[in-house]
PDB file of N, CA and C in Angstrom:
ATOM      1  N   MET A 747     112.087 120.652 125.592  1.00 52.00           N
ATOM      2  CA  MET A 747     111.388 121.245 126.926  1.00 52.00           C
ATOM      3  C   MET A 747     110.322 120.211 127.561  1.00 52.00           C
ATOM      4  N   GLU A 748     110.326 119.920 128.828  1.00 61.00           N
ATOM      5  CA  GLU A 748     109.622 119.230 129.504  1.00 61.00           C
ATOM      6  C   GLU A 748     108.273 119.826 129.680  1.00 61.00           C
ATOM      7  N   ASN A 749     108.159 121.310 130.043  1.00 56.00           N
ATOM      8  CA  ASN A 749     107.195 121.863 130.169  1.00 56.00           C
ATOM      9  C   ASN A 749     106.452 122.462 128.977  1.00 56.00           C
ATOM     10  N   ASP A 750     106.571 122.060 128.261  1.00 56.00           N
ATOM     11  CA  ASP A 750     106.126 122.754 126.651  1.00 56.00           C
ATOM     12  C   ASP A 750     104.408 122.424 126.550  1.00 56.00           C
ATOM     13  N   LYS A 751     103.743 121.873 127.673  1.00 62.00           N
ATOM     14  CA  LYS A 751     102.517 121.676 127.780  1.00 62.00           C
ATOM     15  C   LYS A 751     101.796 122.922 128.501  1.00 62.00           C
ATOM     16  N   ILE A 752     102.816 123.682 129.193  1.00 62.00           N
ATOM     17  CA  ILE A 752     102.101 124.852 129.750  1.00 62.00           C
ATOM     18  C   ILE A 752     102.731 126.300 129.337  1.00 62.00           C
ATOM     19  N   VAL A 753     103.604 126.008 128.359  1.00 59.00           N
ATOM     20  CA  VAL A 753     104.103 127.392 127.826  1.00 59.00           C
ATOM     21  C   VAL A 753     103.168 127.820 126.714  1.00 59.00           C
ATOM     22  N   PRO A 754     103.013 129.337 126.513  1.00 71.00           N
ATOM     23  CA  PRO A 754     102.193 129.750 125.523  1.00 71.00           C
ATOM     24  C   PRO A 754     102.328 129.196 124.080  1.00 71.00           C
ATOM     25  N   ASN A 755     101.435 129.339 123.356  1.00 74.00           N
ATOM     26  CA  ASN A 755     101.129 128.847 122.199  1.00 74.00           C
ATOM     27  C   ASN A 755     102.410 129.358 120.953  1.00 74.00           C
ATOM     28  N   GLN A 756     102.880 130.493 121.334  1.00 74.00           N
ATOM     29  CA  GLN A 756     103.909 130.984 120.361  1.00 74.00           C
ATOM     30  C   GLN A 756     105.184 130.197 120.841  1.00 74.00           C
ATOM     31  N   VAL A 757     105.346 130.160 121.997  1.00 76.00           N
ATOM     32  CA  VAL A 757     106.704 129.167 122.528  1.00 76.00           C
ATOM     33  C   VAL A 757     106.572 127.801 121.724  1.00 76.00           C
ATOM     34  N   ILE A 758     105.306 127.130 121.958  1.00 72.00           N
ATOM     35  CA  ILE A 758     105.188 125.783 121.346  1.00 72.00           C
ATOM     36  C   ILE A 758     105.648 125.811 120.005  1.00 72.00           C
ATOM     37  N   VAL A 759     105.018 126.999 119.416  1.00 72.00           N
ATOM     38  CA  VAL A 759     105.322 127.012 117.726  1.00 72.00           C
ATOM     39  C   VAL A 759     106.543 127.149 117.413  1.00 72.00           C
ATOM     40  N   GLU A 760     107.391 127.865 118.168  1.00 74.00           N
ATOM     41  CA  GLU A 760     108.702 128.015 118.031  1.00 74.00           C
ATOM     42  C   GLU A 760     109.397 126.751 117.936  1.00 74.00           C
ATOM     43  N   VAL A 761     109.125 126.030 119.041  1.00 75.00           N
ATOM     44  CA  VAL A 761     109.837 124.665 119.333  1.00 75.00           C
ATOM     45  C   VAL A 761     109.529 123.668 118.218  1.00 75.00           C
ATOM     46  N   GLU A 762     108.354 123.820 117.716  1.00 71.00           N
ATOM     47  CA  GLU A 762     107.751 122.920 116.477  1.00 71.00           C
ATOM     48  C   GLU A 762     108.466 123.299 115.339  1.00 71.00           C
ATOM     49  N   MET A 763     108.680 124.627 115.159  1.00 68.00           N
ATOM     50  CA  MET A 763     109.442 124.906 114.061  1.00 68.00           C
ATOM     51  C   MET A 763     110.920 124.519 114.195  1.00 68.00           C
ATOM     52  N   ILE A 764     111.472 124.621 115.418  1.00 73.00           N
ATOM     53  CA  ILE A 764     113.059 124.149 115.581  1.00 73.00           C
ATOM     54  C   ILE A 764     113.003 122.645 115.272  1.00 73.00           C
ATOM     55  N   LYS A 765     111.876 121.844 115.614  1.00 75.00           N
ATOM     56  CA  LYS A 765     111.756 120.609 115.392  1.00 75.00           C
ATOM     57  C   LYS A 765     111.763 120.196 114.034  1.00 75.00           C
ATOM     58  N   GLY A 766     111.314 121.220 113.064  1.00 71.00           N
ATOM     59  CA  GLY A 766     111.297 121.186 111.744  1.00 71.00           C
ATOM     60  C   GLY A 766     109.637 120.341 111.167  1.00 71.00           C
ATOM     61  N   LYS A 767     108.837 120.516 112.290  1.00 64.00           N
ATOM     62  CA  LYS A 767     107.341 120.250 112.001  1.00 64.00           C
ATOM     63  C   LYS A 767     106.631 121.213 111.251  1.00 64.00           C
ATOM     64  N   LEU A 768     106.952 122.310 111.433  1.00 57.00           N
ATOM     65  CA  LEU A 768     106.137 123.486 110.870  1.00 57.00           C
ATOM     66  C   LEU A 768     106.832 124.549 110.273  1.00 57.00           C
ATOM     67  N   PRO A 769     106.644 124.935 108.922  1.00 59.00           N
ATOM     68  CA  PRO A 769     107.429 126.098 108.345  1.00 59.00           C
ATOM     69  C   PRO A 769     107.184 127.332 108.980  1.00 59.00           C
ATOM     70  N   LEU A 770     108.035 128.181 108.681  1.00 59.00           N
ATOM     71  CA  LEU A 770     107.942 129.610 109.361  1.00 59.00           C
ATOM     72  C   LEU A 770     106.626 130.390 108.990  1.00 59.00           C
ATOM     73  N   GLN A 771     106.313 130.506 107.738  1.00 59.00           N
ATOM     74  CA  GLN A 771     105.185 131.064 107.555  1.00 59.00           C
ATOM     75  C   GLN A 771     104.021 130.318 107.911  1.00 59.00           C
ATOM     76  N   PHE A 772     104.040 129.256 107.914  1.00 59.00           N
ATOM     77  CA  PHE A 772     102.883 128.509 108.193  1.00 59.00           C
ATOM     78  C   PHE A 772     102.461 128.506 109.515  1.00 59.00           C
ATOM     79  N   HIS A 773     103.131 128.480 110.476  1.00 53.00           N
ATOM     80  CA  HIS A 773     102.965 128.500 111.985  1.00 53.00           C
ATOM     81  C   HIS A 773     102.469 130.085 112.406  1.00 53.00           C
ATOM     82  N   TYR A 774     103.067 130.781 111.888  1.00 59.00           N
ATOM     83  CA  TYR A 774     102.592 132.178 112.106  1.00 59.00           C
ATOM     84  C   TYR A 774     101.533 132.552 111.597  1.00 59.00           C
ATOM     85  N   ASN A 775     101.118 132.021 110.264  1.00 60.00           N
ATOM     86  CA  ASN A 775      99.880 132.212 109.660  1.00 60.00           C
ATOM     87  C   ASN A 775      98.663 131.705 110.669  1.00 60.00           C
ATOM     88  N   GLU A 776      99.058 130.419 110.590  1.00 60.00           N
ATOM     89  CA  GLU A 776      98.017 129.775 111.517  1.00 60.00           C
ATOM     90  C   GLU A 776      97.549 130.232 112.906  1.00 60.00           C
ATOM     91  N   LEU A 777      98.655 130.764 113.643  1.00 61.00           N
ATOM     92  CA  LEU A 777      98.261 131.216 114.917  1.00 61.00           C
ATOM     93  C   LEU A 777      97.303 132.448 114.818  1.00 61.00           C
ATOM     94  N   LYS A 778      97.973 133.533 113.792  1.00 61.00           N
ATOM     95  CA  LYS A 778      96.794 134.747 113.371  1.00 61.00           C
ATOM     96  C   LYS A 778      95.578 134.197 113.006  1.00 61.00           C
ATOM     97  N   HIS A 779      95.522 133.294 112.037  1.00 56.00           N
ATOM     98  CA  HIS A 779      94.240 132.971 111.841  1.00 56.00           C
ATOM     99  C   HIS A 779      93.332 132.132 112.947  1.00 56.00           C
ATOM    100  N   GLU A 780      94.063 131.285 113.544  1.00 53.00           N
ATOM    101  CA  GLU A 780      93.350 130.617 114.834  1.00 53.00           C
ATOM    102  C   GLU A 780      92.935 131.528 115.782  1.00 53.00           C
ATOM    103  N   VAL A 781      93.516 132.777 116.151  1.00 52.00           N
ATOM    104  CA  VAL A 781      93.065 133.531 117.096  1.00 52.00           C
ATOM    105  C   VAL A 781      92.039 134.527 116.420  1.00 52.00           C
ATOM    106  N   VAL A 782      92.325 135.108 115.321  1.00 50.00           N
ATOM    107  CA  VAL A 782      91.608 136.180 114.659  1.00 50.00           C
ATOM    108  C   VAL A 782      90.246 135.523 113.809  1.00 50.00           C
ATOM    109  N   ASP A 783      90.508 134.633 112.981  1.00 49.00           N
ATOM    110  CA  ASP A 783      89.261 133.875 112.050  1.00 49.00           C
ATOM    111  C   ASP A 783      89.039 132.764 112.497  1.00 49.00           C
ATOM    112  N   ASP A 784      87.717 132.760 113.076  1.00 48.00           N
ATOM    113  CA  ASP A 784      87.086 131.775 113.704  1.00 48.00           C
ATOM    114  C   ASP A 784      86.120 130.705 112.701  1.00 48.00           C
ATOM    115  N   SER A 785      86.316 131.197 111.398  1.00 50.00           N
ATOM    116  CA  SER A 785      85.486 130.860 110.373  1.00 50.00           C
ATOM    117  C   SER A 785      86.620 129.668 109.796  1.00 50.00           C
TER     118      SER A 785
END
């Protein structure tokens, strides 16, 4: 994707997952914690 800079984080994470950079469990947990847990 060329427009991966403007797409939502969820989409970016899915792309990263496809690239094999992030595990399934890791990226979802990170997004949840990043949004909910600020500490």
